[in-house]
Amino acid sequence: MENLERWVTVAEAAAIAGVSKRALYNWLADGKLVTRRTVGGKRGSLRIYAASLFLPDAPARLKVVS
C-alpha cells in the first residue's frame, strides 16, 4: 500500500482515491478532508493529507471495510 502519512496535491489525492479532481474539490468544500496551504506567491498551493482520504469522516466510497 502507498504511504498515506504525507501531504499530496489535489491530482495525487484524486489518483489515490480513484476519483476526478472535481469530486475531490466537492469533498473539500464539504470539509471532508484534512488540508493545508503552502506558503508562496499570491496564493499558496493546496495540499491534502493523504490519510484523511480514509478517515471515518471521509466520503463513503473510500472507507476501509474490515
Short mmCIF file of N, CA, C and O in Angstrom, two decimals, residues 2 4 9-10 17-19 28 30 34 38-40 43-45 47 49 55 58-60 62 66:
data_model
loop_
_atom_site.label_atom_id
_atom_site.label_comp_id
_atom_site.label_asym_id
_atom_site.label_seq_id
_atom_site.Cartn_x
_atom_site.Cartn_y
_atom_site.Cartn_z
N GLU A 2 0.41 2.28 -0.64
CA GLU A 2 1.11 3.54 -0.73
C GLU A 2 1.22 4.21 0.63
O GLU A 2 0.35 4.05 1.49
N LEU A 4 0.52 6.72 3.13
CA LEU A 4 -0.55 7.71 3.26
C LEU A 4 -0.25 8.75 4.33
O LEU A 4 -1.03 9.66 4.53
N THR A 9 -0.78 16.60 -3.54
CA THR A 9 -1.52 17.58 -4.33
C THR A 9 -2.93 17.05 -4.59
O THR A 9 -3.22 15.88 -4.36
N VAL A 10 -3.78 17.92 -5.11
CA VAL A 10 -5.14 17.51 -5.45
C VAL A 10 -5.11 16.39 -6.49
O VAL A 10 -5.83 15.40 -6.37
N ALA A 17 -7.48 8.16 -4.56
CA ALA A 17 -8.88 7.85 -4.28
C ALA A 17 -9.60 7.24 -5.48
O ALA A 17 -10.68 6.66 -5.33
N GLY A 18 -9.02 7.38 -6.66
CA GLY A 18 -9.65 6.85 -7.86
C GLY A 18 -10.87 7.65 -8.30
O GLY A 18 -11.84 7.09 -8.81
N VAL A 19 -10.81 8.97 -8.08
CA VAL A 19 -11.92 9.86 -8.45
C VAL A 19 -11.37 11.05 -9.23
O VAL A 19 -10.16 11.25 -9.32
N LEU A 28 -13.69 18.69 -0.56
CA LEU A 28 -13.01 19.77 0.16
C LEU A 28 -14.02 20.84 0.59
O LEU A 28 -13.97 21.33 1.71
N ASP A 30 -17.05 20.43 1.25
CA ASP A 30 -17.87 19.86 2.32
C ASP A 30 -17.09 19.66 3.62
O ASP A 30 -17.63 19.18 4.61
N VAL A 34 -8.63 16.65 5.33
CA VAL A 34 -7.68 17.49 6.05
C VAL A 34 -6.77 18.15 5.02
O VAL A 34 -6.15 17.46 4.21
N THR A 38 0.28 25.76 1.21
CA THR A 38 1.70 26.03 1.32
C THR A 38 1.91 27.53 1.18
O THR A 38 1.07 28.24 0.65
N VAL A 39 3.03 28.00 1.66
CA VAL A 39 3.35 29.42 1.59
C VAL A 39 3.97 29.70 0.22
O VAL A 39 4.74 28.91 -0.30
N GLY A 40 3.62 30.83 -0.34
CA GLY A 40 4.28 31.22 -1.57
C GLY A 40 3.40 31.96 -2.55
O GLY A 40 2.22 31.66 -2.69
N ARG A 43 -0.92 33.17 -3.85
CA ARG A 43 -1.73 32.20 -3.11
C ARG A 43 -0.93 30.92 -2.96
O ARG A 43 -0.15 30.55 -3.81
N GLY A 44 -1.14 30.25 -1.85
CA GLY A 44 -0.41 29.01 -1.61
C GLY A 44 -1.03 27.87 -2.38
O GLY A 44 -2.14 27.96 -2.90
N SER A 45 -0.30 26.81 -2.48
CA SER A 45 -0.79 25.60 -3.12
C SER A 45 -1.54 24.75 -2.10
O SER A 45 -1.10 24.64 -0.96
N ARG A 47 -2.66 21.40 -0.33
CA ARG A 47 -2.18 20.05 -0.10
C ARG A 47 -3.22 19.31 0.75
O ARG A 47 -3.85 19.89 1.63
N TYR A 49 -3.90 15.91 3.22
CA TYR A 49 -3.28 14.84 4.00
C TYR A 49 -3.83 13.53 3.47
O TYR A 49 -5.03 13.26 3.57
N LEU A 55 -10.22 8.44 6.62
CA LEU A 55 -10.70 8.68 7.99
C LEU A 55 -12.20 8.40 8.06
O LEU A 55 -12.88 8.38 7.05
N ALA A 58 -14.45 10.52 5.98
CA ALA A 58 -14.19 10.55 4.53
C ALA A 58 -15.44 10.10 3.77
O ALA A 58 -16.31 9.44 4.32
N PRO A 59 -15.52 10.48 2.51
CA PRO A 59 -16.65 10.02 1.69
C PRO A 59 -16.80 8.50 1.75
O PRO A 59 -15.81 7.77 1.79
N ALA A 60 -18.03 8.03 1.78
CA ALA A 60 -18.34 6.61 2.00
C ALA A 60 -17.60 5.68 1.06
O ALA A 60 -17.20 4.60 1.44
N LEU A 62 -14.71 5.68 0.07
CA LEU A 62 -13.31 5.49 0.38
C LEU A 62 -13.05 4.80 1.70
O LEU A 62 -11.94 4.46 2.01
N SER A 66 -13.58 -3.57 7.12
CA SER A 66 -12.81 -4.70 7.66
C SER A 66 -13.69 -5.92 7.82
O SER A 66 -14.86 -5.90 7.76
#
